[in-house]
mmCIF file of C-alpha atoms in Angstrom:
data_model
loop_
_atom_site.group_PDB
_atom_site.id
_atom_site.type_symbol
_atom_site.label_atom_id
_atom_site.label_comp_id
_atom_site.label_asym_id
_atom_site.label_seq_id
_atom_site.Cartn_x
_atom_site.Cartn_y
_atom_site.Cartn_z
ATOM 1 C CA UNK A 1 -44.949 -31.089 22.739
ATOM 2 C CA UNK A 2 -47.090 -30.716 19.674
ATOM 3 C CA UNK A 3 -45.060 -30.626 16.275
ATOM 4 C CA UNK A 4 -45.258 -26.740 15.350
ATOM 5 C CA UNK A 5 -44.325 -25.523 19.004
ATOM 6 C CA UNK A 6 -41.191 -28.293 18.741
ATOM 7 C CA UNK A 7 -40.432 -26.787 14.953
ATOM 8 C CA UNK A 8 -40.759 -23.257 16.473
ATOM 9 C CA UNK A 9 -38.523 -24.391 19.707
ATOM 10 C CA UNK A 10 -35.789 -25.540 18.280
ATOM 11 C CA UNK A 11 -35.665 -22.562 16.005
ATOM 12 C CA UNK A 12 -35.605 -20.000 18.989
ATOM 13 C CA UNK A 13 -32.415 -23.035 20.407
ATOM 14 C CA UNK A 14 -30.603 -22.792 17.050
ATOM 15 C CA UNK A 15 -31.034 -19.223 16.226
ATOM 16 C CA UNK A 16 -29.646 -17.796 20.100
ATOM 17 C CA UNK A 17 -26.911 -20.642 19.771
ATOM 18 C CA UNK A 18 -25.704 -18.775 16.603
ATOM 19 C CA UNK A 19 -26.223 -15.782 18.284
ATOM 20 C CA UNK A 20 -24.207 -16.531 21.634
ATOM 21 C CA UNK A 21 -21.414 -18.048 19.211
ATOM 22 C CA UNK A 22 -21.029 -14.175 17.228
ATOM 23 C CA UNK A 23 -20.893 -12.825 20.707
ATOM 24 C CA UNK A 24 -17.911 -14.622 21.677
ATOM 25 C CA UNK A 25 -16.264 -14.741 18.210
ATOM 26 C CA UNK A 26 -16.681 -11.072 18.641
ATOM 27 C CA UNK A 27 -15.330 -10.661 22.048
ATOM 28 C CA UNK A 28 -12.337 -13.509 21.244
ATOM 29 C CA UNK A 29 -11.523 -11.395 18.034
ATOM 30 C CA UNK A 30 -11.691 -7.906 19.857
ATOM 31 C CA UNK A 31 -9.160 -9.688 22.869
ATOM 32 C CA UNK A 32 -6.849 -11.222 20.340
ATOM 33 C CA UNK A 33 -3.821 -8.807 19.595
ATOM 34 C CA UNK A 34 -0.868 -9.269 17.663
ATOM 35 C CA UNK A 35 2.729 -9.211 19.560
ATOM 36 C CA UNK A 36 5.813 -7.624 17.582
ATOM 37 C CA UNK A 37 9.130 -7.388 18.408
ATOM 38 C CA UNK A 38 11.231 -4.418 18.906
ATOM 39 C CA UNK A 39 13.538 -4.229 16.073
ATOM 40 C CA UNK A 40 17.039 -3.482 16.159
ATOM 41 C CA UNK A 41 18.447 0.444 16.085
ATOM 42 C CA UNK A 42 19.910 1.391 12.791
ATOM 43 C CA UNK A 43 22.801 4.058 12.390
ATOM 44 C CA UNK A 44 23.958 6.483 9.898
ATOM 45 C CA UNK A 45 26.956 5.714 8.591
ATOM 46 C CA UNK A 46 29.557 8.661 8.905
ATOM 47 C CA UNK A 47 29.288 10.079 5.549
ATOM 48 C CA UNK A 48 25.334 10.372 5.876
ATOM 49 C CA UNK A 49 24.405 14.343 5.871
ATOM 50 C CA UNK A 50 23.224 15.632 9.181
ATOM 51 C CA UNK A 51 19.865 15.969 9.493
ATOM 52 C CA UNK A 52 17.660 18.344 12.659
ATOM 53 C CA UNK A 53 17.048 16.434 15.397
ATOM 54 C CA UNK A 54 13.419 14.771 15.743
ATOM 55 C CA UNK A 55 12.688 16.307 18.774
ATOM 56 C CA UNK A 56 11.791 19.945 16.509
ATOM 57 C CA UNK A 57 8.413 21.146 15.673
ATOM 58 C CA UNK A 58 7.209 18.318 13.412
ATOM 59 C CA UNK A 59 5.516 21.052 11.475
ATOM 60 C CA UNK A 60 8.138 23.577 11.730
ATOM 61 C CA UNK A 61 10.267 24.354 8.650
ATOM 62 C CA UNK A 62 13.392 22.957 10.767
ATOM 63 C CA UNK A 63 11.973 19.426 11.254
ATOM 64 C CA UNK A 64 13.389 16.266 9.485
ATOM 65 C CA UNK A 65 9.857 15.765 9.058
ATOM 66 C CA UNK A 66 10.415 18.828 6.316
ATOM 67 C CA UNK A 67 14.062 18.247 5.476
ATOM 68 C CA UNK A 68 14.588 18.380 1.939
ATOM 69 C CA UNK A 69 17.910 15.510 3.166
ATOM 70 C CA UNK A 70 15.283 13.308 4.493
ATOM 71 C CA UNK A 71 14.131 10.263 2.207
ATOM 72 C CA UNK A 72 10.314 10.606 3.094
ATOM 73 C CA UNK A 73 8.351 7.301 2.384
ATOM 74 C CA UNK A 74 4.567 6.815 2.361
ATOM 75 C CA UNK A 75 3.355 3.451 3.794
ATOM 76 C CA UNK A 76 -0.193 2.652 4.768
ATOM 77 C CA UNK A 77 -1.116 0.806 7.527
ATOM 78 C CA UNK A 78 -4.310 -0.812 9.173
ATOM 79 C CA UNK A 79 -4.628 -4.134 11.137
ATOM 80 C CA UNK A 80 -5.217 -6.883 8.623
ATOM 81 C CA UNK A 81 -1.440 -5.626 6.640
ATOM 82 C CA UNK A 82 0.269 -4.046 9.524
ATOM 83 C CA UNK A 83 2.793 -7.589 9.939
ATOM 84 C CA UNK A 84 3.706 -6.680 6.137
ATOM 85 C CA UNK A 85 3.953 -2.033 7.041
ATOM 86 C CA UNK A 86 6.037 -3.459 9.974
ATOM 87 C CA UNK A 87 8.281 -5.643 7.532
ATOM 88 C CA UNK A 88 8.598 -2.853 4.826
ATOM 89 C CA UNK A 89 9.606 -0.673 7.324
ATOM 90 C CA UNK A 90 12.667 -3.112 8.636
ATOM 91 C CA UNK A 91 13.562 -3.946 5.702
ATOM 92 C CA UNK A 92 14.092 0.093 4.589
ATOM 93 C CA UNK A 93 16.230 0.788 7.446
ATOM 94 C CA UNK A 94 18.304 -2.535 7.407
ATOM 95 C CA UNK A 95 19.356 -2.072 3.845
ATOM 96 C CA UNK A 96 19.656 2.187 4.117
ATOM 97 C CA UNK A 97 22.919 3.486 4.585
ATOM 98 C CA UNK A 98 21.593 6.285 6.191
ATOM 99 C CA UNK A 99 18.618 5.064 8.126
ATOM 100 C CA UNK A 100 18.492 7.854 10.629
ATOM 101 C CA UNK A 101 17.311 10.173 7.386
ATOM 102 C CA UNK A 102 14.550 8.568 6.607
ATOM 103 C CA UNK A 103 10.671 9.526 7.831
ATOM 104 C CA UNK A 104 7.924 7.302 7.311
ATOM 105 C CA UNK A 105 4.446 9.032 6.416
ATOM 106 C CA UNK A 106 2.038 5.867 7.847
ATOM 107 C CA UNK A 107 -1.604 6.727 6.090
ATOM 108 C CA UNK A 108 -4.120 4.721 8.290
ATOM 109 C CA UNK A 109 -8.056 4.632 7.874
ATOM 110 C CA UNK A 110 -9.684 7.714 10.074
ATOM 111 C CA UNK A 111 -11.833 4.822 11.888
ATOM 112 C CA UNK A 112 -8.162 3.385 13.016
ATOM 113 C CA UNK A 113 -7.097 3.692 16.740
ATOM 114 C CA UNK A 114 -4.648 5.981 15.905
ATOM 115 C CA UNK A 115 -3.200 5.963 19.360
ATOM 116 C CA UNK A 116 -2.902 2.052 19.374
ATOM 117 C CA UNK A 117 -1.503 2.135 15.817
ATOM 118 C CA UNK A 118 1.272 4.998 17.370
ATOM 119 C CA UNK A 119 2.034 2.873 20.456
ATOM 120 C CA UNK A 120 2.373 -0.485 18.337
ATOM 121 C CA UNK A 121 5.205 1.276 15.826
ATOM 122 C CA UNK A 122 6.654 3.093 18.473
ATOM 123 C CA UNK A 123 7.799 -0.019 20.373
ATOM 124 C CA UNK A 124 8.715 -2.060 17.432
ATOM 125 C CA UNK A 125 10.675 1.051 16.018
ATOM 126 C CA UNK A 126 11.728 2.981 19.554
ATOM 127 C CA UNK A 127 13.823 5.830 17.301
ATOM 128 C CA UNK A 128 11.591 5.995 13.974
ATOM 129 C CA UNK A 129 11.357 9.283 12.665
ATOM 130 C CA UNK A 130 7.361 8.516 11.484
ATOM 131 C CA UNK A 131 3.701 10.379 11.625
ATOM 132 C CA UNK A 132 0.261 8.710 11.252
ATOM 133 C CA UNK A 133 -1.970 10.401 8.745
ATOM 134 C CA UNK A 134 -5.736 9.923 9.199
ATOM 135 C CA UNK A 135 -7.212 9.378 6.182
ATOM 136 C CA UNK A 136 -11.371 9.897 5.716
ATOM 137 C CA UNK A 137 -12.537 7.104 3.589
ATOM 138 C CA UNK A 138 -15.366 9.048 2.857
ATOM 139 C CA UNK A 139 -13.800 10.958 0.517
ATOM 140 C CA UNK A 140 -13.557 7.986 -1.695
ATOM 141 C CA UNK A 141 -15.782 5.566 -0.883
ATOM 142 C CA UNK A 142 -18.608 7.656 -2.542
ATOM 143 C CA UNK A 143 -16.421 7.099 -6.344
ATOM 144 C CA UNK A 144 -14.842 3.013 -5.352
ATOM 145 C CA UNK A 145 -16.407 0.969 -8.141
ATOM 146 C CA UNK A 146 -16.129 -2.775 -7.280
ATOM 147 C CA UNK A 147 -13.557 -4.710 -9.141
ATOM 148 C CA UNK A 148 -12.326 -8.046 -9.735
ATOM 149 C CA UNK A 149 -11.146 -8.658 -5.887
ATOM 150 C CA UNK A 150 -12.716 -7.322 -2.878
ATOM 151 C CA UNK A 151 -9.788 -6.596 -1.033
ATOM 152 C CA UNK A 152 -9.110 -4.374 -3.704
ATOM 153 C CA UNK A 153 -11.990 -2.016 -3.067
ATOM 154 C CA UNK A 154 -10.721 -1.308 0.299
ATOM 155 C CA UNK A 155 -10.570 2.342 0.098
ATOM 156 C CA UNK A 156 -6.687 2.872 1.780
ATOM 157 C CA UNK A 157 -5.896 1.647 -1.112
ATOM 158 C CA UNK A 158 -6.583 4.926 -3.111
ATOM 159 C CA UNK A 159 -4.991 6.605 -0.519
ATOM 160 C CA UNK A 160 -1.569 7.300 -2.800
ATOM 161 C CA UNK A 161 -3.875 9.186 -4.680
ATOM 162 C CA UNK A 162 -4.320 11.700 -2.150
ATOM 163 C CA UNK A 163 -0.887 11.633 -0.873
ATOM 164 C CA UNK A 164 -0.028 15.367 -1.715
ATOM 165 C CA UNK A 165 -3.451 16.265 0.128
ATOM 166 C CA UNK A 166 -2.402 14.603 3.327
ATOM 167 C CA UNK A 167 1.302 15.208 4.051
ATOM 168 C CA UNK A 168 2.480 18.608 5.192
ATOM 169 C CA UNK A 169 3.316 21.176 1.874
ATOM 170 C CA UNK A 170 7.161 21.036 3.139
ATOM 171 C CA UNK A 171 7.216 17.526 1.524
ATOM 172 C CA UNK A 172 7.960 17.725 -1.725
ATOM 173 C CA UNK A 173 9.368 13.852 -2.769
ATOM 174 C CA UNK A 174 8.349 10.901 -1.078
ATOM 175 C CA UNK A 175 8.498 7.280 -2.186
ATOM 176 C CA UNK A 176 5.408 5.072 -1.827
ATOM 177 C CA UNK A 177 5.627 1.619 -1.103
ATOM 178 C CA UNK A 178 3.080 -1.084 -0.911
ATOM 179 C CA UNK A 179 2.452 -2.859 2.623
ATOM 180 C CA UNK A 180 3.184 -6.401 0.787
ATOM 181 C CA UNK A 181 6.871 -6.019 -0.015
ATOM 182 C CA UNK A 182 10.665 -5.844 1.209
ATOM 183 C CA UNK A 183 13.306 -3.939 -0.210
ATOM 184 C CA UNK A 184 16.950 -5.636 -0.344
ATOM 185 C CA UNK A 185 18.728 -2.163 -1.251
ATOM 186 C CA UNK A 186 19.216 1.246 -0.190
ATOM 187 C CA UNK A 187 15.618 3.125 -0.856
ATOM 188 C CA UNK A 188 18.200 6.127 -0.749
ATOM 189 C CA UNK A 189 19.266 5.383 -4.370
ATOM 190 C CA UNK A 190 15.329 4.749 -5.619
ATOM 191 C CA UNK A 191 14.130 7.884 -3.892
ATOM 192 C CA UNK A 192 17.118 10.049 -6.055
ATOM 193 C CA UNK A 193 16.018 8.968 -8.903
ATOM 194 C CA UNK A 194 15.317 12.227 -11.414
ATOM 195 C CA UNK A 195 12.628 13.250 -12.674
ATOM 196 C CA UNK A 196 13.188 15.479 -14.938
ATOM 197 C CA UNK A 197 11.556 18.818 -15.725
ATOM 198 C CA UNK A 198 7.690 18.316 -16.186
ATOM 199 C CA UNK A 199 7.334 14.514 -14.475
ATOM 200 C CA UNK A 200 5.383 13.899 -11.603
ATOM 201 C CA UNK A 201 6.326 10.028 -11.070
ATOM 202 C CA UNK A 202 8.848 7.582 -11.457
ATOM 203 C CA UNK A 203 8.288 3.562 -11.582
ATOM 204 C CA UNK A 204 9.250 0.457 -13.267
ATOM 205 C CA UNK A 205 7.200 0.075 -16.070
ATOM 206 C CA UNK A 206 6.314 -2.857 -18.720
ATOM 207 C CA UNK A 207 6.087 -1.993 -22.455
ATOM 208 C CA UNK A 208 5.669 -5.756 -22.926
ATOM 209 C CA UNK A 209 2.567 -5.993 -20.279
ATOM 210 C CA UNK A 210 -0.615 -6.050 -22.966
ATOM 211 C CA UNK A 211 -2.106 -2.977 -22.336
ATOM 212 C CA UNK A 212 -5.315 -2.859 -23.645
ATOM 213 C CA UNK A 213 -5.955 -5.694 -20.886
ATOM 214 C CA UNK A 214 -6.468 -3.081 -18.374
ATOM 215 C CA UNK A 215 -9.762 -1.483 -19.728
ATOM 216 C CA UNK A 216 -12.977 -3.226 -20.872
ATOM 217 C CA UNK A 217 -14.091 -3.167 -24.509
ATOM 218 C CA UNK A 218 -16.701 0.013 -23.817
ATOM 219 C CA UNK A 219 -13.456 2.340 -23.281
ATOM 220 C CA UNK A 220 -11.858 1.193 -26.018
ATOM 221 C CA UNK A 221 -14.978 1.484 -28.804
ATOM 222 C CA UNK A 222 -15.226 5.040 -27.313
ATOM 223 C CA UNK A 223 -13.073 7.661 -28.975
ATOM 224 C CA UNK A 224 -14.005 9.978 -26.577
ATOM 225 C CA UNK A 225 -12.391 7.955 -23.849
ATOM 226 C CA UNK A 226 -9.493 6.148 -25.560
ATOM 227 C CA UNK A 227 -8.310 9.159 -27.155
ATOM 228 C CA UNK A 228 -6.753 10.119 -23.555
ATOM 229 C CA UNK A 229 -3.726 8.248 -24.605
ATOM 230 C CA UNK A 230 -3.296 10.371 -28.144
ATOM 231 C CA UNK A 231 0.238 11.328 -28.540
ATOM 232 C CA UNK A 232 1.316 9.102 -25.688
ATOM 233 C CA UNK A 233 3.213 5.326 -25.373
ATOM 234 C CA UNK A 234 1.265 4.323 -22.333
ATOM 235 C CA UNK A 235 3.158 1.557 -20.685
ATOM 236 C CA UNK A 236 1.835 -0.788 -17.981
ATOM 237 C CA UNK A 237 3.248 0.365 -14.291
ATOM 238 C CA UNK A 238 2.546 -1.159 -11.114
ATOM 239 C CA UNK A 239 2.043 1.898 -8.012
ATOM 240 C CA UNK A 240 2.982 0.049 -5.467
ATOM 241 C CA UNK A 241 6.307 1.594 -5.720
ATOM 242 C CA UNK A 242 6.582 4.956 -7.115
ATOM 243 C CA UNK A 243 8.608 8.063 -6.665
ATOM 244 C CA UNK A 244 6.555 11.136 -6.484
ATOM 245 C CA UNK A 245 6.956 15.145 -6.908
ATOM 246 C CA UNK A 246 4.035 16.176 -4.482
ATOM 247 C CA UNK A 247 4.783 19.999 -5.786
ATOM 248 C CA UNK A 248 3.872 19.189 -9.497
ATOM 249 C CA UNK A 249 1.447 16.988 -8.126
ATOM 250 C CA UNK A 250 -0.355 19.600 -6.280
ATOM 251 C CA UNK A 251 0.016 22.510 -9.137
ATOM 252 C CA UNK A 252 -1.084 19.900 -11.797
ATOM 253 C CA UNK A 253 -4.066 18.800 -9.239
ATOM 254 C CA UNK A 254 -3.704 15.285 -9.930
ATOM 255 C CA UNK A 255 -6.006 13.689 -7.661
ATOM 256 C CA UNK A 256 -8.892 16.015 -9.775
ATOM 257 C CA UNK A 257 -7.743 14.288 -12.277
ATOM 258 C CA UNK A 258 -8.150 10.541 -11.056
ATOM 259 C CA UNK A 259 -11.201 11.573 -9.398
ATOM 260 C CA UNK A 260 -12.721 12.037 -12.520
ATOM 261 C CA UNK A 261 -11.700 8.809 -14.130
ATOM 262 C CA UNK A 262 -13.113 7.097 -11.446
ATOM 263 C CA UNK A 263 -16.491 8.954 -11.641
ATOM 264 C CA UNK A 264 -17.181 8.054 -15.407
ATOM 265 C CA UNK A 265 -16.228 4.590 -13.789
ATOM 266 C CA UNK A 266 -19.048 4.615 -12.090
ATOM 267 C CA UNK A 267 -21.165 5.888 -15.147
ATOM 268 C CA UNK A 268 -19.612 2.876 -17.547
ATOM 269 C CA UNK A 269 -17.552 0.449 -16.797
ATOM 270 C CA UNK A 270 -14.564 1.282 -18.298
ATOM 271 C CA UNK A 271 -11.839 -1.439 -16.422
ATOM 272 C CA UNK A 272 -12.200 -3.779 -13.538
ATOM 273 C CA UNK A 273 -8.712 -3.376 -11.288
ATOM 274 C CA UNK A 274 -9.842 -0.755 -8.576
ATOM 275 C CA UNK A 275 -7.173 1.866 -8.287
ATOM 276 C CA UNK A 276 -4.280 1.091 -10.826
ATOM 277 C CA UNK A 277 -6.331 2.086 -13.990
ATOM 278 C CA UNK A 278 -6.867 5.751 -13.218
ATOM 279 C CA UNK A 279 -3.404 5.652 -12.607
ATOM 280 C CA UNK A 280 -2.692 4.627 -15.788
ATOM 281 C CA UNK A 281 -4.970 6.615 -17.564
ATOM 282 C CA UNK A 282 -3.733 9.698 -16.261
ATOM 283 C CA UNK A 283 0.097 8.887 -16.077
ATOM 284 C CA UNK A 284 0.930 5.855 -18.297
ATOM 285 C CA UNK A 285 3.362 7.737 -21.377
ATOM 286 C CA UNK A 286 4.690 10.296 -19.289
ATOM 287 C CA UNK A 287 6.017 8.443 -15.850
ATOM 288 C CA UNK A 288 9.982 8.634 -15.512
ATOM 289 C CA UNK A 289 10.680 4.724 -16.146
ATOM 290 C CA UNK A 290 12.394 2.664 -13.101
ATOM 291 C CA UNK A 291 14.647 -0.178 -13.187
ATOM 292 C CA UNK A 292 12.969 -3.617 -13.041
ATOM 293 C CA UNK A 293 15.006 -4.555 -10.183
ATOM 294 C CA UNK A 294 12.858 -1.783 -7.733
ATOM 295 C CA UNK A 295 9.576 -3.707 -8.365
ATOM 296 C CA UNK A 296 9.762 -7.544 -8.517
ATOM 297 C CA UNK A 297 6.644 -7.876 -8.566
ATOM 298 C CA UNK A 298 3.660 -10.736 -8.657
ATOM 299 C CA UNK A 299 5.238 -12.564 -5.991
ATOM 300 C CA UNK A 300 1.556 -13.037 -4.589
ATOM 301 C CA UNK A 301 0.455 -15.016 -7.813
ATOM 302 C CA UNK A 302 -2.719 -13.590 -9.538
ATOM 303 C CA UNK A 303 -5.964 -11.677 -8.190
ATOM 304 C CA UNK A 304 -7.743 -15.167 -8.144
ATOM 305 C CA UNK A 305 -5.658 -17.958 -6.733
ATOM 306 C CA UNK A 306 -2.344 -15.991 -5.395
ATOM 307 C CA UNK A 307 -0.535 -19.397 -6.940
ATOM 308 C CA UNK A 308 3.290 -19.371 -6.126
ATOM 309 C CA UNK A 309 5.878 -17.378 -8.634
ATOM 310 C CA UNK A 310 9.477 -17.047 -9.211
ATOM 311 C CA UNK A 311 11.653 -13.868 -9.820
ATOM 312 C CA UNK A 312 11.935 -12.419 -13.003
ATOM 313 C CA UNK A 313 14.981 -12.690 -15.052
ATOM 314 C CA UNK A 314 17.772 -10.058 -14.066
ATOM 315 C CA UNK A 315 19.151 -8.282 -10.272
ATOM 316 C CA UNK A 316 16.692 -7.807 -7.273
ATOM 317 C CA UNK A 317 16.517 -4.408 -5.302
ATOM 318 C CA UNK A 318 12.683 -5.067 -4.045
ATOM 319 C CA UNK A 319 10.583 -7.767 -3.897
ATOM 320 C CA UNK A 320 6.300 -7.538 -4.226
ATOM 321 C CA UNK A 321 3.917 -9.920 -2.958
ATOM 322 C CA UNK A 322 1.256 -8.150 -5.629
ATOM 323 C CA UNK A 323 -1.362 -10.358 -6.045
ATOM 324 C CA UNK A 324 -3.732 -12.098 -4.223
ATOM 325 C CA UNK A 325 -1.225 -14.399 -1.870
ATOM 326 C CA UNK A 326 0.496 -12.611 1.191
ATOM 327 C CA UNK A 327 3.564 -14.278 2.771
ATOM 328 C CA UNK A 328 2.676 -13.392 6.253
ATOM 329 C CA UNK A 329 -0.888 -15.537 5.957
ATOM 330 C CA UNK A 330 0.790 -18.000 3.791
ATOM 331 C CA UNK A 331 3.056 -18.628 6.295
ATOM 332 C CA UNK A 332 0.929 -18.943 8.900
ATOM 333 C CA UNK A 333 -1.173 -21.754 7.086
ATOM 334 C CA UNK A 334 2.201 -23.978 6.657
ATOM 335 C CA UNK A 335 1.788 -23.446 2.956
ATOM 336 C CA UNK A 336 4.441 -21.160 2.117
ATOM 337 C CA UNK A 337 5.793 -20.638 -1.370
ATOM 338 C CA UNK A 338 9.078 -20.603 -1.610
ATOM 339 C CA UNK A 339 10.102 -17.130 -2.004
ATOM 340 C CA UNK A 340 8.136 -16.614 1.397
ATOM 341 C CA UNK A 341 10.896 -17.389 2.900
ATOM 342 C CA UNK A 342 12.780 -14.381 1.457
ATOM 343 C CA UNK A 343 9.967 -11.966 3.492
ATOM 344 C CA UNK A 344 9.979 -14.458 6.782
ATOM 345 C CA UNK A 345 13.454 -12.517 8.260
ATOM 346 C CA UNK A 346 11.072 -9.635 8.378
ATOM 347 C CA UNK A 347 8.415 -10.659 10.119
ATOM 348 C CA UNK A 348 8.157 -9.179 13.717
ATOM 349 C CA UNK A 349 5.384 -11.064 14.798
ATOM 350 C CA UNK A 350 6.945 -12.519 18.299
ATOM 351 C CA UNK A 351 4.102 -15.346 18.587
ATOM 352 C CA UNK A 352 1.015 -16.365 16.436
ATOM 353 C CA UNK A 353 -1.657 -14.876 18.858
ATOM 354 C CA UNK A 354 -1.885 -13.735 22.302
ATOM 355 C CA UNK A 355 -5.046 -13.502 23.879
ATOM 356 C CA UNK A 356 -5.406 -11.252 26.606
ATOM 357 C CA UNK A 357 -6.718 -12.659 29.874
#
């Protein structure tokens, strides 16, 4: 065979070689599922306020779903964190003295098999009081700048920001939590935690955290921009755990608000963390400050290398793998940090991988 038609052969060979192996990565990855246990039932102690049943209208006025009682939490979920949703939400109801009270708000990615996603909670969590919201990531995608990790940009993470938008107008409070942590206390006393007369959030916050760090140098040479913070003492705050009035939020039409942070993002670049700085430029001063202890966070090292951390000084209600490092894949490399194992009780995951047949 002459020396161009071998060249050109063994082109054609190597490029459908490649080709066959996508197909079957493809097929393998679409065949591989995860298996999670059923978790154990959790009951209200005696003293826990009755609550209407489940069963009711869950957009009826006399649902749980609605129930001012109820501690409503926000967790979102899609395949690539739904180990660490699954552990958030055992780790609520094992530490909850009232676990029957609580409803979980699950935001998922429109695109998501909703149905698979319902089917997969429901038989890890038979009795959860829980509804999946859809949410359209078109709505944001259009205003996501990129920032200094990709998995940042995913746009479910900007879905707190339209919280108040998705849940029914009968849910007033909720608490949002991150799918990369475990709480080690009741979320009962976080989600009571008052706000005042004019807040619209409560979180830990750090007045030590160097806060200029969290915009570039062209917001803070522009007056017109850093002058947002006149007349406040913003504060660093992390929002993977925050309490949040979803009636002042709606009246004070807060997601407006961060919407239009993000587009003169995308005009200048003002900072480079993807949905924490229009957070903090429309809240930071005037959030409801939270014990430390309900957001240990950084567990997951830094945005770069996810290196392995210790607690801060002082008592531990909740700990955050924030950060680039997630126990769960940790874990299933063999190199865990230590404080992994604090998250591993958690995990539901029955084996590695399955692969159906």
């Amino acid at each position: 065979m002459p020396k161009p038609q071998l060249l050109h052969f063994l082109h054609v060979l190597s490029f459908n070689v490649f080709a066959i192996a996508a197909v079957i990565a493809t097929v393998t990855a679409a065949t591989v599922t995860l298996q999670l246990k059923e978790a154990p039932q959790f009951y209200n102690s005696p003293d826990c306020p009755s609550i209407t049943n489940i069963e009711d209208d869950p957009n009826g006025e006399s649902s749980i779903f609605c129930s001012d009682q109820a501690v409503h939490v926000a967790v979102t979920l899609d395949s690539p964190y739904i180990r660490g949703s699954m552990a958030v939400t055992l780790s609520v109801l094992q530490h909850s003295s009232c676990p029957q009270n609580i409803v979980f708000h699950f935001v998922t990615s429109a695109a998501t098999n909703v149905s698979f996603l319902h089917a997969t909670i429901s038989a890890s969590f038979p009795y959860l009081n829980f509804q999946i919201y859809p949410f359209d990531d078109a709505s944001v995608s259009r205003l996501i700048s990129t920032s200094i990790r990709s998995a940042l940009d995913c746009p479910l993470n900007y879905a707190r920001s339209y919280l108040a938008n998705l849940l029914p107008l009968c849910v007033t409070r909720v608490v949002y939590l991150d799918s990369d942590l475990i709480l080690v206390d009741d979320i009962a006393k976080l989600a009571a935690t008052p706000l005042g007369d004019n807040s619209v959030l409560a979180a830990p916050q750090y007045c030590n955290a160097n806060f200029t760090s969290y915009f570039t140098t062209t917001f803070w040479s522009n007056p017109s921009l850093y002058l947002t913070f006149a007349n406040r003492k913003p504060c660093y705050f992390n929002t993977g755990v925050m309490v949040m009035d979803l009636d002042r939020w709606r009246n004070g039409d807060y997601t407006t608000k961060i919407e239009e942070w993000m587009e003169i993002q995308k005009q200048m670049r003002i900072y480079e963390l993807g949905s924490l700085p229009p957070f903090l430029l429309v809240f930071a001063g005037n959030i409801v400050p939270v014990d430390h202890r309900w957001n240990q966070h950084g567990l997951g090292g830094d945005n770069f290398r996810g290196l392995c951390r210790n607690l801060h000084p002082g008592p531990v209600s909740l700990l955050h793998w924030s950060g680039k490092g997630k126990p769960w894949a940790r874990l299933d490399a063999n190199r865990p940090c230590p404080l992994d194992a604090l998250w591993a009780p958690y995990d539901l995951l029955q084996t590695p991988f399955v692969l159906d047949s």
